[in-house]
Amino acid sequence: MATHDMVKLGQRFNTPWSWDLWRSSPRVVALVLSVDSAAALLSVAALLGNTITASDLLRFGLLAAMSVVYVEVSRQVERSRRLVGMVNPTHIDVSSVWLLAAAAVLPTSLAALGAVLTQLFLYLRIWRGVDGVQPHRVGYTAATLALTCIAVSTVVHGNDHLSGTGLQAAETLAIAILTYRIANRLLILMAVVASSGRPRLARFAGTWGDNALEFSTLVLGAATAVLVVQVPPLALLVLPAVFLLQHRALLKQLVEAATIDTKTELLNAAAWRQLAQRELERAGRQKTATAVLVIDMDHFKRLNDTYGHLAGDEALKAVGEALADELRGYDAVGRFGGEEFVALLPAVDGPTAMGVAERVRERIESVPVRVERRTGGVGTIAVTASVGVAAAHGGVELDDLLRAADGALYAAKAAGRNAVRRAPHQVTTAA
Ligand code: GH3
Ligand code: MG
Ligand code: MG
């Protein structure tokens, strides 16, 4: 092989010693290495303990063939995803259809092997060429899926009850689905806690939409399991349903990409405006109050200059999380651009909004932001923000409300920052 080909191959395979993993915290490295080795050890142990029959191999072949068709069609979907800048490999995960079916009907070792091969194939066909996709992450996903399959297979104990009909099969499959979901979420939660240091329960539970999609995927997996055991050729009919599910997931991601700010996971400016405008129209119809908070980080440029842009981004993320946590679910919270956030509080008058703004200011002040010190080592710093508040009654123009809140923000900055100020007058509709 010519040298330049070797170099290209090395770049494509992203040699292990250049992986980002080694720059992660020791906690993350320890977790990844132990989950990877647990998956490998348990798979080998299962292989030594299992007897694999010809019909197991046939079923494995059938599921593998469907999985290959799925990955090949997914290449098209991935092309669309990349067009809008989405490269996260963990997002569209309809492959649990095959994995659940494999875990329910195959010997443990074959199910684990299937999980690893599916990820390897996905990596070779889709992720390898994508910037920012780290092989160790794909490896970790493969290990978590193998462990999930091992857990399901162990709980379900063989597939004899799937050849019958009725309650027993349904019960087995329900247990398989629950085990799959819980084992998989737990392993993902461990990774989230190891890398962020915070157990975020909301993330563990997932959103209703995520759960509905995952549940549909797993139910389809259960149907595949029954078909593979009872009428194998009909299992192929599951494929069109899988593609429909995948497209639903893609649609959801496209909507998110168009409305969510990637750095903070809050609404982006355009989506916030649209939502705020709708709320104001409603306030106009119902003659109710509305308040707006404009929140601007103090001396943010200095933070960037002292600790670097990555620390600045870390601070934005931390403040975004604090805002999402501190405000109610129906308060529209968005990142307006740079280091400026906005929140629209429906049915909240001026004095109440001042109380909320003060609470938000105190919360931001108490958020520890992780930074790497120039002198080496990691530490935390505190950040502050100034808040401008404006309130209105009934329908008003969004821009008038924002202008008033901006004026109040300016007053808060002039008052020495880390302060809350309110626009002197309630905003009213221009005559
Ligand atoms: P003030 O207290 O008056 O608000 O001062 P400030 O430094 O926060 O305000 P200024 O508008 O002078 O600077 C805002 C800085 O925010 C400048 C810009 O580099 C930084 N910034 C904007 N967007 C981002 C981002 O996405 N990430 C990071 N790290 N910094 C950003
Ligand atoms: Mg600022
Ligand atoms: Mg600013």
GROMACS .gro file of N, CA, C and O in nm, residues 43-102:
model
  240
   43SER      N    1  -1.970  -1.132   2.673
   43SER     CA    2  -2.000  -1.192   2.542
   43SER      C    3  -1.922  -1.322   2.525
   43SER      O    4  -1.976  -1.423   2.480
   44VAL      N    5  -1.794  -1.317   2.563
   44VAL     CA    6  -1.711  -1.439   2.550
   44VAL      C    7  -1.764  -1.548   2.643
   44VAL      O    8  -1.778  -1.664   2.604
   45ALA      N    9  -1.800  -1.509   2.766
   45ALA     CA   10  -1.855  -1.607   2.861
   45ALA      C   11  -1.981  -1.670   2.804
   45ALA      O   12  -2.002  -1.791   2.812
   46ALA      N   13  -2.066  -1.584   2.743
   46ALA     CA   14  -2.191  -1.636   2.686
   46ALA      C   15  -2.161  -1.733   2.571
   46ALA      O   16  -2.223  -1.838   2.558
   47LEU      N   17  -2.060  -1.697   2.491
   47LEU     CA   18  -2.023  -1.780   2.376
   47LEU      C   19  -1.980  -1.919   2.424
   47LEU      O   20  -2.015  -2.021   2.365
   48LEU      N   21  -1.902  -1.923   2.534
   48LEU     CA   22  -1.854  -2.050   2.586
   48LEU      C   23  -1.968  -2.133   2.644
   48LEU      O   24  -1.966  -2.256   2.640
   49GLY      N   25  -2.071  -2.064   2.696
   49GLY     CA   26  -2.179  -2.136   2.763
   49GLY      C   27  -2.295  -2.173   2.672
   49GLY      O   28  -2.379  -2.256   2.708
   50ASN      N   29  -2.305  -2.114   2.554
   50ASN     CA   30  -2.421  -2.136   2.466
   50ASN      C   31  -2.401  -2.252   2.371
   50ASN      O   32  -2.290  -2.274   2.322
   51THR      N   33  -2.509  -2.324   2.342
   51THR     CA   34  -2.506  -2.415   2.228
   51THR      C   35  -2.582  -2.343   2.117
   51THR      O   36  -2.692  -2.292   2.140
   52ILE      N   37  -2.520  -2.336   2.001
   52ILE     CA   38  -2.584  -2.265   1.891
   52ILE      C   39  -2.630  -2.367   1.787
   52ILE      O   40  -2.550  -2.447   1.738
   53THR      N   41  -2.760  -2.364   1.756
   53THR     CA   42  -2.813  -2.462   1.661
   53THR      C   43  -2.821  -2.402   1.521
   53THR      O   44  -2.804  -2.281   1.504
   54ALA      N   45  -2.852  -2.487   1.423
   54ALA     CA   46  -2.864  -2.438   1.285
   54ALA      C   47  -2.979  -2.337   1.276
   54ALA      O   48  -2.970  -2.237   1.204
   55SER      N   49  -3.087  -2.362   1.348
   55SER     CA   50  -3.201  -2.269   1.336
   55SER      C   51  -3.165  -2.134   1.400
   55SER      O   52  -3.211  -2.029   1.355
   56ASP      N   53  -3.080  -2.135   1.505
   56ASP     CA   54  -3.033  -2.007   1.562
   56ASP      C   55  -2.957  -1.928   1.455
   56ASP      O   56  -2.976  -1.808   1.439
   57LEU      N   57  -2.871  -2.000   1.382
   57LEU     CA   58  -2.791  -1.932   1.280
   57LEU      C   59  -2.880  -1.875   1.169
   57LEU      O   60  -2.856  -1.766   1.119
   58LEU      N   61  -2.985  -1.951   1.134
   58LEU     CA   62  -3.078  -1.903   1.030
   58LEU      C   63  -3.147  -1.774   1.076
   58LEU      O   64  -3.158  -1.677   1.001
   59ARG      N   65  -3.193  -1.777   1.202
   59ARG     CA   66  -3.260  -1.659   1.256
   59ARG      C   67  -3.164  -1.541   1.262
   59ARG      O   68  -3.199  -1.427   1.229
   60PHE      N   69  -3.041  -1.569   1.304
   60PHE     CA   70  -2.939  -1.464   1.309
   60PHE      C   71  -2.919  -1.405   1.169
   60PHE      O   72  -2.916  -1.283   1.150
   61GLY      N   73  -2.912  -1.495   1.070
   61GLY     CA   74  -2.891  -1.450   0.932
   61GLY      C   75  -3.005  -1.362   0.884
   61GLY      O   76  -2.984  -1.258   0.820
   62LEU      N   77  -3.128  -1.402   0.919
   62LEU     CA   78  -3.246  -1.325   0.876
   62LEU      C   79  -3.243  -1.184   0.938
   62LEU      O   80  -3.261  -1.083   0.868
   63LEU      N   81  -3.217  -1.179   1.069
   63LEU     CA   82  -3.213  -1.049   1.136
   63LEU      C   83  -3.097  -0.964   1.083
   63LEU      O   84  -3.111  -0.843   1.061
   64ALA      N   85  -2.983  -1.030   1.058
   64ALA     CA   86  -2.867  -0.958   1.006
   64ALA      C   87  -2.899  -0.900   0.869
   64ALA      O   88  -2.865  -0.785   0.839
   65ALA      N   89  -2.966  -0.978   0.785
   65ALA     CA   90  -2.998  -0.931   0.650
   65ALA      C   91  -3.090  -0.809   0.658
   65ALA      O   92  -3.068  -0.708   0.588
   66MET      N   93  -3.190  -0.814   0.746
   66MET     CA   94  -3.280  -0.698   0.759
   66MET      C   95  -3.203  -0.577   0.810
   66MET      O   96  -3.225  -0.463   0.767
   67SER      N   97  -3.110  -0.603   0.903
   67SER     CA   98  -3.032  -0.495   0.959
   67SER      C   99  -2.945  -0.429   0.851
   67SER      O  100  -2.930  -0.307   0.846
   68VAL      N  101  -2.890  -0.512   0.760
   68VAL     CA  102  -2.806  -0.459   0.652
   68VAL      C  103  -2.891  -0.371   0.559
   68VAL      O  104  -2.852  -0.259   0.523
   69VAL      N  105  -3.010  -0.420   0.523
   69VAL     CA  106  -3.099  -0.340   0.438
   69VAL      C  107  -3.129  -0.207   0.506
   69VAL      O  108  -3.124  -0.100   0.446
   70TYR      N  109  -3.156  -0.216   0.637
   70TYR     CA  110  -3.188  -0.095   0.713
   70TYR      C  111  -3.072   0.006   0.708
   70TYR      O  112  -3.091   0.124   0.681
   71VAL      N  113  -2.949  -0.043   0.730
   71VAL     CA  114  -2.834   0.047   0.730
   71VAL      C  115  -2.814   0.109   0.591
   71VAL      O  116  -2.788   0.230   0.579
   72GLU      N  117  -2.831   0.029   0.487
   72GLU     CA  118  -2.811   0.082   0.353
   72GLU      C  119  -2.912   0.193   0.323
   72GLU      O  120  -2.877   0.296   0.266
   73VAL      N  121  -3.036   0.173   0.362
   73VAL     CA  122  -3.137   0.278   0.339
   73VAL      C  123  -3.106   0.399   0.429
   73VAL      O  124  -3.124   0.514   0.389
   74SER      N  125  -3.053   0.371   0.550
   74SER     CA  126  -3.021   0.480   0.642
   74SER      C  127  -2.917   0.576   0.586
   74SER      O  128  -2.909   0.691   0.628
   75ARG      N  129  -2.834   0.526   0.496
   75ARG     CA  130  -2.732   0.615   0.438
   75ARG      C  131  -2.797   0.737   0.373
   75ARG      O  132  -2.745   0.847   0.378
   76GLN      N  133  -2.912   0.712   0.309
   76GLN     CA  134  -2.985   0.824   0.247
   76GLN      C  135  -3.033   0.921   0.355
   76GLN      O  136  -3.020   1.042   0.342
   77VAL      N  137  -3.089   0.863   0.462
   77VAL     CA  138  -3.141   0.946   0.571
   77VAL      C  139  -3.029   1.029   0.631
   77VAL      O  140  -3.043   1.147   0.658
   78GLU      N  141  -2.912   0.965   0.648
   78GLU     CA  142  -2.799   1.036   0.705
   78GLU      C  143  -2.754   1.152   0.617
   78GLU      O  144  -2.715   1.257   0.664
   79ARG      N  145  -2.763   1.131   0.486
   79ARG     CA  146  -2.726   1.239   0.394
   79ARG      C  147  -2.816   1.360   0.420
   79ARG      O  148  -2.768   1.472   0.427
   80SER      N  149  -2.947   1.336   0.438
   80SER     CA  150  -3.038   1.448   0.466
   80SER      C  151  -3.003   1.512   0.600
   80SER      O  152  -3.006   1.633   0.615
   81ARG      N  153  -2.971   1.426   0.700
   81ARG     CA  154  -2.938   1.480   0.831
   81ARG      C  155  -2.815   1.571   0.822
   81ARG      O  156  -2.810   1.677   0.882
   82ARG      N  157  -2.716   1.525   0.746
   82ARG     CA  158  -2.592   1.603   0.739
   82ARG      C  159  -2.611   1.735   0.665
   82ARG      O  160  -2.544   1.832   0.693
   83LEU      N  161  -2.707   1.735   0.572
   83LEU     CA  162  -2.735   1.859   0.499
   83LEU      C  163  -2.773   1.970   0.594
   83LEU      O  164  -2.745   2.087   0.571
   84VAL      N  165  -2.840   1.936   0.704
   84VAL     CA  166  -2.877   2.038   0.801
   84VAL      C  167  -2.783   2.037   0.921
   84VAL      O  168  -2.815   2.089   1.027
   85GLY      N  169  -2.666   1.974   0.903
   85GLY     CA  170  -2.562   1.983   1.005
   85GLY      C  171  -2.579   1.893   1.126
   85GLY      O  172  -2.522   1.918   1.230
   86MET      N  173  -2.658   1.785   1.112
   86MET     CA  174  -2.673   1.696   1.227
   86MET      C  175  -2.578   1.577   1.213
   86MET      O  176  -2.587   1.503   1.117
   87VAL      N  177  -2.487   1.560   1.310
   87VAL     CA  178  -2.392   1.450   1.298
   87VAL      C  179  -2.393   1.359   1.419
   87VAL      O  180  -2.311   1.271   1.430
   88ASN      N  181  -2.485   1.379   1.511
   88ASN     CA  182  -2.483   1.298   1.633
   88ASN      C  183  -2.523   1.153   1.604
   88ASN      O  184  -2.633   1.126   1.563
   89PRO      N  185  -2.428   1.059   1.627
   89PRO     CA  186  -2.456   0.922   1.589
   89PRO      C  187  -2.558   0.853   1.679
   89PRO      O  188  -2.608   0.747   1.646
   90THR      N  189  -2.587   0.908   1.795
   90THR     CA  190  -2.674   0.835   1.886
   90THR      C  191  -2.821   0.869   1.862
   90THR      O  192  -2.908   0.813   1.925
   91HIS      N  193  -2.847   0.963   1.770
   91HIS     CA  194  -2.983   1.012   1.764
   91HIS      C  195  -3.088   0.918   1.704
   91HIS      O  196  -3.177   0.876   1.772
   92ILE      N  197  -3.073   0.889   1.574
   92ILE     CA  198  -3.175   0.802   1.516
   92ILE      C  199  -3.138   0.658   1.545
   92ILE      O  200  -3.044   0.606   1.490
   93ASP      N  201  -3.211   0.597   1.636
   93ASP     CA  202  -3.171   0.464   1.677
   93ASP      C  203  -3.288   0.368   1.662
   93ASP      O  204  -3.349   0.327   1.758
   94VAL      N  205  -3.317   0.337   1.538
   94VAL     CA  206  -3.426   0.245   1.514
   94VAL      C  207  -3.373   0.102   1.510
   94VAL      O  208  -3.448   0.006   1.502
   95SER      N  209  -3.239   0.090   1.520
   95SER     CA  210  -3.181  -0.045   1.509
   95SER      C  211  -3.218  -0.131   1.629
   95SER      O  212  -3.195  -0.251   1.627
   96SER      N  213  -3.277  -0.071   1.734
   96SER     CA  214  -3.319  -0.156   1.846
   96SER      C  215  -3.430  -0.253   1.805
   96SER      O  216  -3.457  -0.348   1.878
   97VAL      N  217  -3.493  -0.229   1.689
   97VAL     CA  218  -3.589  -0.329   1.638
   97VAL      C  219  -3.519  -0.464   1.626
   97VAL      O  220  -3.566  -0.567   1.676
   98TRP      N  221  -3.403  -0.466   1.558
   98TRP     CA  222  -3.332  -0.593   1.537
   98TRP      C  223  -3.272  -0.644   1.667
   98TRP      O  224  -3.269  -0.762   1.693
   99LEU      N  225  -3.222  -0.547   1.746
   99LEU     CA  226  -3.152  -0.590   1.867
   99LEU      C  227  -3.247  -0.653   1.968
   99LEU      O  228  -3.216  -0.753   2.029
  100LEU      N  229  -3.365  -0.593   1.983
  100LEU     CA  230  -3.461  -0.652   2.077
  100LEU      C  231  -3.502  -0.791   2.028
  100LEU      O  232  -3.507  -0.887   2.105
  101ALA      N  233  -3.530  -0.801   1.898
  101ALA     CA  234  -3.570  -0.930   1.841
  101ALA      C  235  -3.459  -1.032   1.863
  101ALA      O  236  -3.483  -1.145   1.907
  102ALA      N  237  -3.334  -0.991   1.836
  102ALA     CA  238  -3.220  -1.082   1.853
  102ALA      C  239  -3.210  -1.127   1.998
  102ALA      O  240  -3.192  -1.246   2.027
   0.00000   0.00000   0.00000
